[in-house]
Amino acid sequence: MIVLTNYLIVGSILFVLGAIGFLARRNLITLVLSAEMMLHGVSLNLVAFSNFHQNMQGQAFTAFILTVAACEAGIALALILTLYKRSKSLDVNLWSQLAEADIESPHEEEPAVPTAQPTQEFPHLTPAGRSPQFQKETANRV
Amino acid sequence: MSELTPALLWLIPGAPLIASVFIAFFGKALLRGRSHVPCIAALAVSSACAGVMMLTFLASPSSLKQDTSLLSSGQIDGLQAEAEKHELKPLATTPGYDWSITDNLHVRLDLQVDSMTALMLCTITFVSLLVSIYASGYMHGDPGYPRFFAAFALFVFSMCMLVLADNYLTMFVFWEGVGLCSYLLIGFWFQKPSAAAAARKAFVVNRIGDFGFILGIFLIWKTFGTVKFSEVFDLVPSIAQTNPEVFTTICLLLFLGAMGKSAQFPLHVWLPDAMEGPTPVSALIHAATMVTAGVYMVARSTPLFVMSSTAQMVVSGIGAITALLAALTALTQYDLKRVLAYSTVSQLGYMFMALGAASVSPKLATFAVTAAMFHLFTHAFFKALLFLGAGSVMHSMGDVIDMRRFSGLRHVMPHTRLTFLIGSLALAGCPLLAGFWSKDEILVALFEGTKSGGHETFFTVILGVAVVTAFLTAFYSFRAYNMTFLGEERFPEEAHHPHESSPTMTLPLFALAGFSVVIGLFLGPTGVYARQLSQSTSLAGHGEHPHSWALMGLSAVIFAAGYGLARWMYVTAPAVPAKLESGLKPLHHLSLNKFFLDELFHYLLVVPVRVLALLCTLFDKYVLDGLLNFVGSMPSTIGRAVRPIQNGLVSNYAWIMLLGVVLFLIQMLRALAG
Amino acid sequence: MQWLKEHWLLVLPMVLGAFAVARLMPKGEPRSSLVARLVGLAAVGIVGGTLLQPTGSVLSDALFYLFAGVAVLGAVLMITHRNPAYSALWFAVVTLAVCGLFLLQSAPFLASATVIVYAGAIIVTFLFVLMLAQQAGATNYDQRSRQPGVAAFTGFVLLGALLFVLSPSKEQAATRPVTGFVSLAPKVVPVDQSSDQLSTTPQSTSATTAENFGTMRGLGRSLFGDYLFAVELAGTLLLVASIGAIVIAPKRSSGKL
């Protein structure tokens, strides 16, 4: 016994949460992740229907969704990199050139958020194909 | 001769028109200081043509006098009859331009010449030729020199077309044309606020009169079904049987037009202000020609006016009031040109008095109209002469025209003084000069009016007014002459080197002076003028031509009295005017301020209209504009309300999309649930 | 009001969930509130308790609840986490949970493919980009979300509408004819029952019969039989997308990225 609605409910919850994330978050990468999660909800729906109807059509469609999601992720990330190169920020609010001319920009300078934990360090990639050149003080420290 | 005449006829208005267009287009670039050349040449051609035409009239046998001498008539079915008549005519047919306004109003732009027109044409072209020669000296060096002569020639064209018109509508068109030229020339120095205001005033006041004129034309068209002079006059007897009351209305409306153009009380206020224009303009337009268009129009419409004695009495009465008021005002003016302007108004009143006397009897009508036209004729010469003389004085005195600031110019400007004296004598009615004969004829016409007809008392009063005005005329003309040319020699400081004017200016003066001396004697008592004029279509034919030696003697005495009083007051005993002034302060004040007519009009007419305009402005500004702005602001308000949606944020657009999906889904569920 | 009284069990978790998500969204404060977490859990519990129907099989029910719970909670954590790197990791968790659900729905190939494509490729790429593009330290735009209340409200209205359709409603089932989208609500279908007679069943070819269902063989027949053209199209799409990504991505101007 398999209850179709159970899966549909989970799928729709994933879809809606993804939508909320897409609307509310401002980091471009998080936005793309949220969109991917909406695709998960849809995929789950299709698989559940496939099982319900006992045929492979739903699964075939899910395979296509997988393909499209991969393409989407690749292009979105390339775009994000381009945008980041221009503005040195991943904030989606910076990109509002389509606005009406006299509407004040929604992007206002906010006070920096005091973070409780110390600044998190992210790993930096070393450029491939070249030997890293150390700064003088770094070398001294080393 | 008869082959040449149509071309000649078209040349009379045509030459000035060509000159005007030529000067207007090439004056500034090519001609500049020589802009007067085409104008004078064209006017010379015009006056030569007019003279030739006049000679053909003089040569034509009197048996043709009942022939209407029309150049053409537009009726196709009447062509054959016309062709037969043409053989009898001294003038051949010229096809004109047909501007049919509606299906039942056909108007042809044809030229019509009869003796009245011919006489007018001679006057206009000849005087304007002399004035243009004068103006070439007077206007020399003015930056608007080409503009002046372009407008000047255009004026002569319009005026010639006005008198050549064979119907009321064409006449009205060129009536407006001369009004336009008058406006352009009064406001010639448009940088001067007073000149601009005077031009505007002249134009607006004339509109009142023109309004009446065009209503009169409409009424004529409605009553007679045509606006052509000859056809209208032919229909007068039949209309008189069916609808005699209509004549009074038509005539009063036409007279309203004449009042505006010919500066009759109460529409005379524009003429004194029109002296802001250059002096040659004052001489030609505002003394000799344009202002007499009203007189000409009423004289032309005599067949209509004789049908309504009420209208005639109004004409006479208005003329009398105008003549007296203007003469009284002229007594105290210090501006030489103003004196002459009021004198013009007064003399025009004189002419209308005579025109009004035509109602007394049909026999007298021809004589009365002849008297008025003859006065118009002589007046054109001597008044132009006086204005040009005043212009010469002004030229020499550095544009100062106030008679209190100069005097005793007889040694400095001997030529001007001599010609001005002749003009003054003619105006004042010195025996044997032009003004004497024409004024005498008017007095005779009025005197005849007191003898017969049903309005003896009325015409007695009019005659009295005429006599008093004649005395005042003699007085103020010599007052002006004495104050200007006699007495001790004084110059205003603006006059750097007082001098006699150049020959280009004095020669026309002498020419006009010569005419002022001789035309009265040659044309008046000999009856040449009257005989010529009686051939006009508008007149019933040869009327009686009464003479009155007693009245001639009376006018001579009046002239002597006026001349003597002026000489005594301004030469022998110069203290008297001041004493008189203080003695009769209120009267003097009244006269000096032109009877406060301008102020009266201002408070009675201008102020209410301004208040109304203000109310309209407020209504327009706050009610209409408010409404429109409100309606107009609705889209932008709505737009402003929804525009924040378009804030450029992708998340926002996504949210709106999601909202749409949600609303759609909910609506669909509700529909499915029933 | 009457409607609210009948469906309070549906409305309540929606309100609670919206509140929890809105509160959990980063708003500049260093920590999210504990209350919101508890309320969110309560909402998930209510939905799970009232709307989900157990099948009777303990193992399959337990796995389903496990995977579904992990997926939902992971999703909430993903969209609310302040650090995008953690978000990406939570997304990986969600992906794994969804793959588990795929397995329960007899789609083993899809489950493995999803794990490989998402966890193996997409998320790693995300992390790479994140490392390339992330500014040092916590950024402002990660610490503040944009109108979380409005977004959560709209989202949960949508979810409420969807769940209203999916919720087992007895009288609806009794009175309405079973057709179309609405008829899906309370249906329990046994696995082994052939459903080819159902009017809603799409026409299927011989390759995708019940015997082949759920196997690699079946999926392969379907993809390269029925959907061959679409597969070729998808391959072209992938090619075009990879070329496009290369073109769009910024060139390296110097050695340092």
PDB file of N, CA and C in Angstrom, chain A residues 2 6 13 16 20 22 28 33 39 52 63 86 107 122 132 139:
ATOM      1  N   ILE A   2       0.619   2.053  -0.939  1.00  0.00           N
ATOM      2  CA  ILE A   2       1.334   3.325  -0.980  1.00  0.00           C
ATOM      3  C   ILE A   2       0.307   4.430  -1.110  1.00  0.00           C
ATOM      4  N   ASN A   6       0.512  11.328   0.423  1.00  0.00           N
ATOM      5  CA  ASN A   6       1.636  11.582   1.329  1.00  0.00           C
ATOM      6  C   ASN A   6       2.791  12.226   0.581  1.00  0.00           C
ATOM      7  N   ILE A  13       5.220  20.771   0.061  1.00  0.00           N
ATOM      8  CA  ILE A  13       5.903  21.505   1.134  1.00  0.00           C
ATOM      9  C   ILE A  13       7.290  21.935   0.683  1.00  0.00           C
ATOM     10  N   VAL A  16       6.933  24.857  -1.754  1.00  0.00           N
ATOM     11  CA  VAL A  16       6.583  26.141  -1.140  1.00  0.00           C
ATOM     12  C   VAL A  16       7.751  26.691  -0.342  1.00  0.00           C
ATOM     13  N   ILE A  20       9.529  30.265  -0.802  1.00  0.00           N
ATOM     14  CA  ILE A  20       9.749  31.258   0.255  1.00  0.00           C
ATOM     15  C   ILE A  20      11.210  31.659   0.312  1.00  0.00           C
ATOM     16  N   PHE A  22      13.291  31.561  -2.101  1.00  0.00           N
ATOM     17  CA  PHE A  22      13.610  32.362  -3.275  1.00  0.00           C
ATOM     18  C   PHE A  22      13.168  33.804  -3.090  1.00  0.00           C
ATOM     19  N   LEU A  28      22.501  35.516  -3.968  1.00  0.00           N
ATOM     20  CA  LEU A  28      22.163  34.937  -5.261  1.00  0.00           C
ATOM     21  C   LEU A  28      22.302  33.426  -5.250  1.00  0.00           C
ATOM     22  N   LEU A  33      19.805  27.899  -5.088  1.00  0.00           N
ATOM     23  CA  LEU A  33      19.573  26.663  -4.316  1.00  0.00           C
ATOM     24  C   LEU A  33      18.086  26.484  -4.043  1.00  0.00           C
ATOM     25  N   LEU A  39      12.466  22.450  -7.663  1.00  0.00           N
ATOM     26  CA  LEU A  39      12.501  21.375  -8.649  1.00  0.00           C
ATOM     27  C   LEU A  39      12.410  20.009  -7.970  1.00  0.00           C
ATOM     28  N   PHE A  52       2.070   5.717  -8.971  1.00  0.00           N
ATOM     29  CA  PHE A  52       0.630   5.588  -8.844  1.00  0.00           C
ATOM     30  C   PHE A  52       0.036   4.980 -10.103  1.00  0.00           C
ATOM     31  N   ALA A  63      13.812  12.452 -15.119  1.00  0.00           N
ATOM     32  CA  ALA A  63      15.167  12.432 -15.694  1.00  0.00           C
ATOM     33  C   ALA A  63      15.421  13.707 -16.472  1.00  0.00           C
ATOM     34  N   ARG A  86      31.237  42.173 -11.293  1.00  0.00           N
ATOM     35  CA  ARG A  86      30.892  43.576 -11.505  1.00  0.00           C
ATOM     36  C   ARG A  86      30.705  44.333 -10.199  1.00  0.00           C
ATOM     37  N   HIS A 107      17.694  49.504  -2.394  1.00  0.00           N
ATOM     38  CA  HIS A 107      18.950  49.084  -1.779  1.00  0.00           C
ATOM     39  C   HIS A 107      19.503  50.219  -0.932  1.00  0.00           C
ATOM     40  N   PHE A 122      36.649  31.419   4.985  1.00  0.00           N
ATOM     41  CA  PHE A 122      36.306  30.483   3.929  1.00  0.00           C
ATOM     42  C   PHE A 122      37.582  30.073   3.227  1.00  0.00           C
ATOM     43  N   PRO A 132      52.252  29.777  -6.257  1.00  0.00           N
ATOM     44  CA  PRO A 132      51.766  30.909  -5.459  1.00  0.00           C
ATOM     45  C   PRO A 132      52.895  31.849  -5.071  1.00  0.00           C
ATOM     46  N   ALA A 139      55.720  35.983   3.887  1.00  0.00           N
ATOM     47  CA  ALA A 139      56.951  35.193   3.840  1.00  0.00           C
ATOM     48  C   ALA A 139      57.718  35.314   5.148  1.00  0.00           C
TER      49      ALA A 139
END
